[in-house]
XYZ file of C-alpha atoms in Angstrom:
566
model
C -20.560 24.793 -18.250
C -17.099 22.887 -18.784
C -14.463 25.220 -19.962
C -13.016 24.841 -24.317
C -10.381 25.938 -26.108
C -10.243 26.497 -30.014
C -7.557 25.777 -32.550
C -7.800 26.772 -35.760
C -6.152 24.110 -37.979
C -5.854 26.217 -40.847
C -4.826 29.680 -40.577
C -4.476 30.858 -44.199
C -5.693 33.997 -45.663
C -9.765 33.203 -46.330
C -10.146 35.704 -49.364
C -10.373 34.383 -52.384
C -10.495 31.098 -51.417
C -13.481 28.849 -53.271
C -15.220 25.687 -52.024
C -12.830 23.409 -53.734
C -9.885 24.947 -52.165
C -12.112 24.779 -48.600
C -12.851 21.160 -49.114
C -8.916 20.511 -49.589
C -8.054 21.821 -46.839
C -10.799 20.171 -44.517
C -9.085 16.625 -45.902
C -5.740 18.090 -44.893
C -7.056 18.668 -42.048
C -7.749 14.881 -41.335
C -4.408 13.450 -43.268
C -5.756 12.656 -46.490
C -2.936 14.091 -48.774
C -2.187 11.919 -51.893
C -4.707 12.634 -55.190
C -5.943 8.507 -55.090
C -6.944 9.305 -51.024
C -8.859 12.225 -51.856
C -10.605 10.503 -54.528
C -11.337 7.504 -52.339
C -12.508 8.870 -49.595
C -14.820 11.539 -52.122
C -16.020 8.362 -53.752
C -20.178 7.170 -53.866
C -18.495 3.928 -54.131
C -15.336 3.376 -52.175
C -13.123 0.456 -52.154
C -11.084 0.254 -49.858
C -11.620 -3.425 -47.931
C -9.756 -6.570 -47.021
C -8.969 -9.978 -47.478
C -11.539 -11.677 -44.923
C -9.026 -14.708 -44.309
C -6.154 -11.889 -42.747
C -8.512 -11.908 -39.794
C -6.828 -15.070 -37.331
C -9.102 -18.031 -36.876
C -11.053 -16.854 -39.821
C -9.839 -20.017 -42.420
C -10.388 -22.733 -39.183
C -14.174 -21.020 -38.273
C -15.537 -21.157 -41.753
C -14.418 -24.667 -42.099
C -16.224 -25.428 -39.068
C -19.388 -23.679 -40.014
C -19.342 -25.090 -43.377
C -19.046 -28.262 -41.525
C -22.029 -28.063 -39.354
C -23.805 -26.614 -42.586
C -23.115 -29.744 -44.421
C -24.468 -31.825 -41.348
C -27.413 -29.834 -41.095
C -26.745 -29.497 -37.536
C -28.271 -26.765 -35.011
C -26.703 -23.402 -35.403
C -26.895 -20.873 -32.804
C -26.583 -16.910 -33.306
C -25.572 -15.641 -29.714
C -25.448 -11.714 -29.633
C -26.583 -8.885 -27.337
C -29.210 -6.330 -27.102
C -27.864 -3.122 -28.465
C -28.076 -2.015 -31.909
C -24.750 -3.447 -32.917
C -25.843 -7.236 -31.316
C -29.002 -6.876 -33.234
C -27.892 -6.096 -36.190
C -25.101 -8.822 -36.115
C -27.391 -11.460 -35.063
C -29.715 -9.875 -38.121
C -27.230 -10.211 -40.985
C -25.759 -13.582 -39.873
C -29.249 -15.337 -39.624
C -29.928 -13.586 -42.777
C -27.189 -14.541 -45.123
C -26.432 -17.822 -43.519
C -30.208 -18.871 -44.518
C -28.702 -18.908 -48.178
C -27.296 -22.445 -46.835
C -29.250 -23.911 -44.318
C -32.586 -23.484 -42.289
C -31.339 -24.982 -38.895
C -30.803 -21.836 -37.270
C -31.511 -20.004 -34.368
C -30.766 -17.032 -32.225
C -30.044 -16.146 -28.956
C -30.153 -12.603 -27.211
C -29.879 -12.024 -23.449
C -32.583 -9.855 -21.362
C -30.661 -6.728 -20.198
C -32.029 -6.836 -16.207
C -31.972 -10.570 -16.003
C -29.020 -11.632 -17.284
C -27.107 -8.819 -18.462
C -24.278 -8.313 -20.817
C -22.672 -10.937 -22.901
C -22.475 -14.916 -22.631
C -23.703 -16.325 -19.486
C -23.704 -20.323 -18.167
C -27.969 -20.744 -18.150
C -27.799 -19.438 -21.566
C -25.408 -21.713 -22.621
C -27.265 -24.771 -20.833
C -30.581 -23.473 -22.321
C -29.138 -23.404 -26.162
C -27.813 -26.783 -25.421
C -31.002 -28.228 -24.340
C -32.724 -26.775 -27.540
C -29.996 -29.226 -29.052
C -27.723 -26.404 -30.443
C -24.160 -27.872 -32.246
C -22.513 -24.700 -32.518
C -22.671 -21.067 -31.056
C -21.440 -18.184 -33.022
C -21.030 -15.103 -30.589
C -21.371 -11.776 -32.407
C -20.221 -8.579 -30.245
C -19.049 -10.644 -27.368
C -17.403 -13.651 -25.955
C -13.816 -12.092 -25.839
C -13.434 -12.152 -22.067
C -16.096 -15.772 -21.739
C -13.634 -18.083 -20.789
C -16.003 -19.886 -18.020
C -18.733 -19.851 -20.730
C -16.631 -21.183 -23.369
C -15.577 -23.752 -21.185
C -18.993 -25.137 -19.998
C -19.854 -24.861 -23.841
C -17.415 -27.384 -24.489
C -17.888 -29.487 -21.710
C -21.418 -29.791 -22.649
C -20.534 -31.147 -26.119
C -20.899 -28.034 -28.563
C -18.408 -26.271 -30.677
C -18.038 -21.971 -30.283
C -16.534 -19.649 -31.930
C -16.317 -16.158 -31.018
C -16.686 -13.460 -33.456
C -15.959 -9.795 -31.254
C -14.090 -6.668 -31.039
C -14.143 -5.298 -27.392
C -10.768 -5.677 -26.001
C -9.093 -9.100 -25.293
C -7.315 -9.555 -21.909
C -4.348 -11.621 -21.018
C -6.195 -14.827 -21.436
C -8.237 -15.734 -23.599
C -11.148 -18.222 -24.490
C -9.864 -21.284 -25.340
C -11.723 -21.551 -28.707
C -11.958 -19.641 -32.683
C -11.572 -15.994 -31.699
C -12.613 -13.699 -34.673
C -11.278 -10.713 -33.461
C -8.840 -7.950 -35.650
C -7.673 -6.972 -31.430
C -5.454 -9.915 -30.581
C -1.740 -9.257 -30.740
C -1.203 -12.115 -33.272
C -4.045 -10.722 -35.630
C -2.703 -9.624 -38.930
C -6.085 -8.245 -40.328
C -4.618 -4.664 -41.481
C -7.744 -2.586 -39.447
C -8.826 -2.702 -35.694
C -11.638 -0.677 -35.675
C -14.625 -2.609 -36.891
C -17.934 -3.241 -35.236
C -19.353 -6.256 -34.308
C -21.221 -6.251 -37.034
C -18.314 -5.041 -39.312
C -16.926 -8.531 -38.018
C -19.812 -10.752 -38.477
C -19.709 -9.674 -42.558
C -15.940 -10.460 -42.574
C -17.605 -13.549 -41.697
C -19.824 -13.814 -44.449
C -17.820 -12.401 -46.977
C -15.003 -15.233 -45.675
C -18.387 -18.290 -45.944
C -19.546 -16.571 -49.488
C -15.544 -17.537 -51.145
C -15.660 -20.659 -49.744
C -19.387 -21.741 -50.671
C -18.811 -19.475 -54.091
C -22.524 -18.280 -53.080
C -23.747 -15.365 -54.915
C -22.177 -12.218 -54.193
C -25.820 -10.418 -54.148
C -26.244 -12.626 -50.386
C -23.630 -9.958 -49.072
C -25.101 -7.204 -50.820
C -28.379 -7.646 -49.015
C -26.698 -7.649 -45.757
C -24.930 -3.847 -46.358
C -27.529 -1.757 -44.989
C -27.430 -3.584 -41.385
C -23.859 -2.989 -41.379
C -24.660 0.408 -41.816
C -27.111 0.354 -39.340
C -24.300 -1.588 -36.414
C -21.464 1.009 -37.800
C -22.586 4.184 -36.818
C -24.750 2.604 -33.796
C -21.848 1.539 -32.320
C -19.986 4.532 -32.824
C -16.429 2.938 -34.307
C -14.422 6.043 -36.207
C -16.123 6.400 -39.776
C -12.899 5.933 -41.763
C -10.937 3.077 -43.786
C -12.939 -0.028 -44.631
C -15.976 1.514 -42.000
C -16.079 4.036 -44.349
C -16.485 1.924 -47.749
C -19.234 -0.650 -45.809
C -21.408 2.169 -44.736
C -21.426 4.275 -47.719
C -22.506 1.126 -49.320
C -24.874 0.284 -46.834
C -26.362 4.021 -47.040
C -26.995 3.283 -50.649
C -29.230 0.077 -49.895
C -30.715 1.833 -47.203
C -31.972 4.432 -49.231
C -33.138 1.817 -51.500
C -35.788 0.648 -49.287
C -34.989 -3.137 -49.900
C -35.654 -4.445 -46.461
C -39.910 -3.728 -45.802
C -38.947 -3.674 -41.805
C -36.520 -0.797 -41.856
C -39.045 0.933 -44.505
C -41.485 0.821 -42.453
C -39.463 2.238 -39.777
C -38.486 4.862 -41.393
C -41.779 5.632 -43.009
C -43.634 6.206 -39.878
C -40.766 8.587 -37.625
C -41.192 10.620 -40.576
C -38.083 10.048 -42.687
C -37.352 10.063 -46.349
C -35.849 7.512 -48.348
C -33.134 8.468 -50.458
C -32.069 10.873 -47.861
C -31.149 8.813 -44.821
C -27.552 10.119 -43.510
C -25.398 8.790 -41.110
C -26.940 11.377 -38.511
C -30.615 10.074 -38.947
C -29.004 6.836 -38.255
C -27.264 7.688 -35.020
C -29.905 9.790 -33.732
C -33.376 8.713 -34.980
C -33.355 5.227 -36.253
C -30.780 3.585 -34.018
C -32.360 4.807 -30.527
C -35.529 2.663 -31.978
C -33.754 -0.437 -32.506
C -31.892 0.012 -29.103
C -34.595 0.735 -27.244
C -36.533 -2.683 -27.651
C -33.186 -3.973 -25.607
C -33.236 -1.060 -23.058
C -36.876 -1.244 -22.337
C -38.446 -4.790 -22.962
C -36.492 -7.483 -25.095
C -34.153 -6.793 -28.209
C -35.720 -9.732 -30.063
C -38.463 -7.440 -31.466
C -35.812 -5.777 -33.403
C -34.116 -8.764 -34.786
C -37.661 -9.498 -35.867
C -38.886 -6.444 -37.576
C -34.930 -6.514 -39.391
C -35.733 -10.821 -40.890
C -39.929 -10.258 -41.162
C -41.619 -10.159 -44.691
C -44.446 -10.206 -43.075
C -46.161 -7.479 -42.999
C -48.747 -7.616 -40.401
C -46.280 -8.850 -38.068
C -43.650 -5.829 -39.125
C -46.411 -3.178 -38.598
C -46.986 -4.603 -34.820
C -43.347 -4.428 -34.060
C -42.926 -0.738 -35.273
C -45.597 0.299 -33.167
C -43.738 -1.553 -30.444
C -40.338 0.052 -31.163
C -42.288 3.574 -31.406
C -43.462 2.671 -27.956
C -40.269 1.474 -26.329
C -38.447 4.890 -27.919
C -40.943 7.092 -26.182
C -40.937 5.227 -22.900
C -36.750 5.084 -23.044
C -36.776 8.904 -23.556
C -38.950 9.609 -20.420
C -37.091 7.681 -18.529
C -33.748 8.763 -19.476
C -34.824 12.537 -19.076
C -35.406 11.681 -15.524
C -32.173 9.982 -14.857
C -30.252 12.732 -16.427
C -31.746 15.231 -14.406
C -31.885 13.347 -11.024
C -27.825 11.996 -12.101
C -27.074 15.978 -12.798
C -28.266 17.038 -9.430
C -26.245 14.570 -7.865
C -23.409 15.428 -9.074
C -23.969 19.321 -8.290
C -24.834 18.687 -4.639
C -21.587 15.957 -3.894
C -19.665 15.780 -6.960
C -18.730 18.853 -8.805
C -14.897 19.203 -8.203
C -14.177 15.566 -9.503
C -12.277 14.770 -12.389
C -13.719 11.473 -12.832
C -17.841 11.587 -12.236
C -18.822 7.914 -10.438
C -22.776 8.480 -10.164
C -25.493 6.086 -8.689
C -28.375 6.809 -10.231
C -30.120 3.899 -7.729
C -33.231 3.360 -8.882
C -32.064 4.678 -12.641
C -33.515 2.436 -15.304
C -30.734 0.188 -16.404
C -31.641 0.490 -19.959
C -30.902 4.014 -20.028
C -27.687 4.333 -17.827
C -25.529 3.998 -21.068
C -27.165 6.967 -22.783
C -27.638 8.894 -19.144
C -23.394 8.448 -19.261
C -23.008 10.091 -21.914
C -25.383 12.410 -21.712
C -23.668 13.669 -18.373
C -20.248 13.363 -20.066
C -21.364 16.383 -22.178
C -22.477 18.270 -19.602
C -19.457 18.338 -17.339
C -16.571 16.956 -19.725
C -15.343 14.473 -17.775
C -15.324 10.348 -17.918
C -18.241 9.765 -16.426
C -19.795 6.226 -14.872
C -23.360 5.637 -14.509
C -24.807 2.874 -11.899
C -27.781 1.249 -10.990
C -29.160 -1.859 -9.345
C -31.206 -3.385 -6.411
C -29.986 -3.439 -2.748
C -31.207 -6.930 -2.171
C -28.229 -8.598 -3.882
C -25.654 -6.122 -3.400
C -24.525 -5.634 -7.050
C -24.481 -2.374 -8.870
C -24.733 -2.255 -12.612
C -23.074 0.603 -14.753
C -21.869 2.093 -17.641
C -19.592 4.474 -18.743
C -18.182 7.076 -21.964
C -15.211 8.539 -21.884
C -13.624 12.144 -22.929
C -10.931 12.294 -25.724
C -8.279 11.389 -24.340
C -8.880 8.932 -21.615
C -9.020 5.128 -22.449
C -12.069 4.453 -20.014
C -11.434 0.530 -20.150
C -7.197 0.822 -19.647
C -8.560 2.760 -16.383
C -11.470 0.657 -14.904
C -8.974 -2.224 -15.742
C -6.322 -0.736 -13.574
C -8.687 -1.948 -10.442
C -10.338 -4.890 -12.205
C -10.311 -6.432 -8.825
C -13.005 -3.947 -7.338
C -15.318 -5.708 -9.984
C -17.334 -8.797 -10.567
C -17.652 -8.281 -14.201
C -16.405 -5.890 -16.657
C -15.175 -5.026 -20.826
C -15.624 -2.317 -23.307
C -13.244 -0.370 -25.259
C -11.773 2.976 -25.894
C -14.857 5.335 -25.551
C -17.418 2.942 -23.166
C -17.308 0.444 -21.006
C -20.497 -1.825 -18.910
C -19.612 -3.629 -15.808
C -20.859 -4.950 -12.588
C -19.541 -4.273 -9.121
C -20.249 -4.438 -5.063
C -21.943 -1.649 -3.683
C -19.413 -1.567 -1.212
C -16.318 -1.330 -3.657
C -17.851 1.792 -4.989
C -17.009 4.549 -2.676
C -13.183 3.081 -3.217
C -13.767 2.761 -7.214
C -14.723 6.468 -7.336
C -11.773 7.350 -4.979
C -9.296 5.363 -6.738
C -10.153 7.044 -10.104
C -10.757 10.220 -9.105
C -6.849 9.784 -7.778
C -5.290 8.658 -11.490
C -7.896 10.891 -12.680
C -5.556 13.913 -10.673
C -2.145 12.758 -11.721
C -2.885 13.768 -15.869
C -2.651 16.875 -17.189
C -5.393 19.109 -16.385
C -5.597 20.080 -20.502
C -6.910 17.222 -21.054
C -10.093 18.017 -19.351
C -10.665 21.062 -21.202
C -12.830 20.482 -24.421
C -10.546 21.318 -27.044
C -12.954 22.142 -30.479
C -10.489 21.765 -33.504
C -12.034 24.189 -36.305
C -11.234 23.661 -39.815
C -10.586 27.230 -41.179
C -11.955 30.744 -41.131
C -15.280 31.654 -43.138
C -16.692 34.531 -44.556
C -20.293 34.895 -44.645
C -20.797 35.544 -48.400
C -18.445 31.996 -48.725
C -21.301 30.119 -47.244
C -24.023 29.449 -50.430
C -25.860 26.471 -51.647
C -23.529 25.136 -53.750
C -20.698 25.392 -51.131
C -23.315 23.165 -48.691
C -24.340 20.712 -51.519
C -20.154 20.112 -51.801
C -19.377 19.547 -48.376
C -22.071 16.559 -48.203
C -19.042 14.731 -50.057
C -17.409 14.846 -47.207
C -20.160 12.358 -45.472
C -20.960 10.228 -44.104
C -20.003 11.897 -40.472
C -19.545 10.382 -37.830
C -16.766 9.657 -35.299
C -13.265 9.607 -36.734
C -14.732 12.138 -39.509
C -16.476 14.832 -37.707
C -18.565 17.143 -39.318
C -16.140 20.122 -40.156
C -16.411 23.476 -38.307
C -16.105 26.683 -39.177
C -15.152 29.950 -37.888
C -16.787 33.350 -38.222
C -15.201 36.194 -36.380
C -16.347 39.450 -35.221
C -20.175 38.422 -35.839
C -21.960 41.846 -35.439
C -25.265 40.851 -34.281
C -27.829 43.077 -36.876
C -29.353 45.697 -35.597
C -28.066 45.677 -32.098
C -29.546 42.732 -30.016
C -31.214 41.386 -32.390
C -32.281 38.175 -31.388
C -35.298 35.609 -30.784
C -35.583 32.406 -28.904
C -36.983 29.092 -30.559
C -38.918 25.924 -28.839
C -41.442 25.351 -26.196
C -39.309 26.421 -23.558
C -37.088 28.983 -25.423
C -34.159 27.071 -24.734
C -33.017 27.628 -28.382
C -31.571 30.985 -29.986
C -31.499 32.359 -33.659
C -29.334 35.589 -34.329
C -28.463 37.542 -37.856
C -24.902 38.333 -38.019
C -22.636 40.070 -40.556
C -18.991 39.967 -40.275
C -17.104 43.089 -39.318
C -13.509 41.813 -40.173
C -13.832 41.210 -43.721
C -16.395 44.479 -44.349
C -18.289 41.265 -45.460
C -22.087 42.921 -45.407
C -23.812 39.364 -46.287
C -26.204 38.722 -43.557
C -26.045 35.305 -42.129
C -28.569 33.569 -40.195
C -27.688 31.419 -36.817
C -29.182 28.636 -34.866
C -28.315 28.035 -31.410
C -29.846 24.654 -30.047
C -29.755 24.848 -26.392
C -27.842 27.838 -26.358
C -30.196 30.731 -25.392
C -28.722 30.505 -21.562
C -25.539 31.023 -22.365
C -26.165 33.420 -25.104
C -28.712 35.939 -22.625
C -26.647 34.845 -19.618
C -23.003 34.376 -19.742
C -22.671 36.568 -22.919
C -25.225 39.476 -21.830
C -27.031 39.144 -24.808
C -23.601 40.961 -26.601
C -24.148 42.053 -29.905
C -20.333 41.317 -30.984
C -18.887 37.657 -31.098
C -17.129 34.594 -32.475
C -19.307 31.780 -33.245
C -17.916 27.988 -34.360
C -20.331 25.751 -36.504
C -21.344 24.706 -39.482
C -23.715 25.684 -42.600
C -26.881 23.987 -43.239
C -29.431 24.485 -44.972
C -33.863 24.907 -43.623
C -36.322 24.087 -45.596
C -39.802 25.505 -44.637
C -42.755 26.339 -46.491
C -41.294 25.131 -49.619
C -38.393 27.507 -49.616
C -34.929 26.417 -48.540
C -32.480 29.003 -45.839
C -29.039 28.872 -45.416
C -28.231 28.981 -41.694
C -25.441 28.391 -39.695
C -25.830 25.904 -36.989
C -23.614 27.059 -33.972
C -21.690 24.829 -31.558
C -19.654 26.988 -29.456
C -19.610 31.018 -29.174
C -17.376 33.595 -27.359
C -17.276 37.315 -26.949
């Protein structure tokens, strides 16, 4: 267990304090100061958004587009097979069919070809007599592929927002991350780009502004997928796109949601992240992505039922097989890589559609920037990904050796890349070195708590007003709380939860505030380190957050713990 640290962010006196005064304080907490902040980021309908046209390139690809629409030439969606790929491709075949019916779709297979543009695709789409590619979520570093698109008579524009390196395509770039880009925010997704897009074709055409509308919920869907920070014009798109969600409009992503047991009108940010989007992705890790794209455009509803069995069946294979890469990946690093700073891990015969997830699954267990690989000994190339900790830019640090690798790009947070089995004994070396030359804080997880509760502060209606707060996500965490001197009730008091008992649930009153309310926790995963390296202690500090448990028609307050000290 990786060592953390807590800082209180707000130290003042907790009595008397209601939930208005609370929720102030949590958007302190993340700079929102001025009255017309608070009130826009507390809005059901934000506003906050741009002028499409800021974005560079944006005014020369529309007319292009609009060009080839007015042609009716071939059209070409070119996007990859995660969930923010899919849902880019998704939204631009759906609101460009608004204006023509001469378009088509291309999405790489993960093992075969891999990340990104490639040349066969690009001589494949021209032989299906494609005009123009649109990339969506890559193309920034495709200079070869741009090239050969051009050479072979067809016009591309990329549409991205990975990082850009020191040269670039030599074609429309739709991307808010080149130095000359004057669009006022960075951090959109792919598919946070690809409706810039359509917003910027919708003036132009004056089509309906409903054709936009319809698109919200897969922007949604690419947003918190791709885990950009939930704030600024991310924020107003996906609290839009929550709403049409919710709404049910598209039959696919009903169904979806219908059979894993969801409920429309409720869908958060968190079901999105962590039940619907690991469907959608796992038609790319497992077999091929274009089931998803499918089940997004289908109205048909024979076709959308066969595809959500599919995805249903791709989720449960992806989370057997990622189990058993964690696990194997774990006990590799115990038995050869425990004192590194920076975990390089080859999973070898780890399914490659997993490695992603397996990174950052190991990330949380150790703390540490961690890289995943995988791949065949017959050609000599190792495939990986990797996540990152807080404050280490994992793609500023794999670019540092960029020449120890055939291919590579990402961002902040995660990066994918290719490399030669024998450059990766010096790769893990070379990082583990710059890994040793920052400051060693940095590798302690540092859990930045909002302010001090008392149990009788945490009720229903304090709950109901936090959800104001959402959607969560990165960039606006959930907040967290501290109780301290939890006094277990009556002594040890304590049961364990799940199949294996790997989950606790203890009933706590606070001592420091002779605050008798009893307060109910949940510990997921935490009954080891409760029984083990707390002794079972019937006195401690717990960090978390209230939630509420419905079960057998009645509804429980409980606190849902995520750290906890003697």
């Amino acid at each position: 267990m990786f060592e953390t640290t807590w800082e209180v962010l707000n130290k003042e006196d907790i009595n008397n304090i209601g939930t208005d005064e609370i929720i102030k304080n949590i958007l302190k907490n993340k700079g929102i100061l001025e009255e017309d902040q608070i009130k826009e980021f507390l809005s059901h309908k934000p506003q906050r958004t741009y002028d499409p046209f800021l974005l560079k390139d944006m005014k020369e690809s529309v007319e292009t587009i609009v060009n080839h629409i007015e042609k009716k030439n071939s059209i070409w969606i070119y996007g990859d097979y995660d969930v923010d790929g899919i849902t880019s491709i998704s939204l631009l075949m759906d609101f460009l069919s608004n204006f023509t019916d001469n378009l088509n779709y291309y999405i790489p297979l993960r093992e075969e070809e891999g990340y990104g543009l490639n040349c066969d695709a690009i001589r494949d789409i021209k032989e299906k007599g494609a005009d123009l590619i649109i990339t969506v979520d890559c193309g920034s570093t495709s200079i070869n592929e741009v090239k050969l698109a051009k050479e072979l008579g067809m016009d591309i524009i990329i549409t991205d927002h990975h990082n850009i390196g020191e040269e670039k395509p030599d074609c429309l770039i739709i991307n808010p991350k080149q130095e000359d880009c004057k669009y006022p925010f960075k951090l959109l997704c792919g598919c946070g780009i690809a409706f810039k897009l359509a917003q910027a074709i919708q003036k132009t055409l004056d089509g309906p502004k409903k054709y936009l509308a319809q698109v919200l919920d897969l922007v949604a869907l690419g947003t918190v997928a791709d885990v950009v920070p939930l704030v600024d014009e991310n924020r107003t798109m996906l609290k839009h796109g929550l709403n049409k969600i919710n709404k049910g409009s598209r039959i696919g992503l009903k169904t979806l949601i219908d059979k894993i047991e969801l409920k429309l009108g409720n869908i958060t940010s968190t079901n999105i992240a962590f039940i619907i989007a690991p469907h959608f992705n796992a038609s790319g890790r497992i077999d091929d992505a274009r089931a998803s794209v499918r089940l997004l455009l289908s109205q048909d509803m024979n076709e959308i039922n066969r595809l959500v069995s599919h995805l249903i069946e791709c989720n449960n294979a992806r989370k057997e097989l990622q189990e058993t890469c964690i696990e194997k990946c774990k006990d590799i690093v115990e038995e050869n890589y425990r004192d590194d700073l920076f975990l390089v891990v080859n999973s070898q015969d780890g399914h490659e559609g997993v490695i992603g997830i397996v990174a950052g699954k190991v990330r949380d267990a150790y703390y540490k920037p961690t890289l995943i690989l995988t791949g065949s000994s017959e050609d000599g190339i190792l495939k990986g990904s990797g996540r990152s900790i807080e404050h280490i830019d994992i793609y500023e640090e794999l670019k540092k050796h960029e020449d120890l690798f055939v291919k590579f790009g990402g961002h902040k947070n995660a990066c994918g890349f290719s490399i030669k089995s024998e450059n990766l004994d010096l790769l893990r070396e070379k990082l583990n070195e710059e890994a040793s030359k920052k400051d060693k804080e940095i590798f302690i997880k540092r859990i930045k708590i909002d302010c001090e509760l008392m149990p009788s502060q945490i009720t229903l209606e304090m709950i109901e007003k936090l959800k104001s707060i959402e959607p969560y996500g990165m960039g606006n965490e959930k907040p967290k709380f501290l109780i301290s001197d939890a006094q277990v009730s009556n002594p040890y008091e304590y049961r364990f939860m799940g199949k294996e008992k790997k989950h606790i649930k203890l009933k706590i009153k606070s001592n420091k505030y002779n605050d008798n309310t009893k307060l109910d926790l949940v510990g997921f995963n935490m009954a080891d380190t409760y029984t083990n390296k707390l002794n079972g202690t019937n006195q401690v500090q717990v960090v978390g957050f209230p939630d509420v448990n419905h079960w057998n028609g009645n509804v429980y307050i409980q606190f849902k713990i995520e750290d906890i000290k003697e």
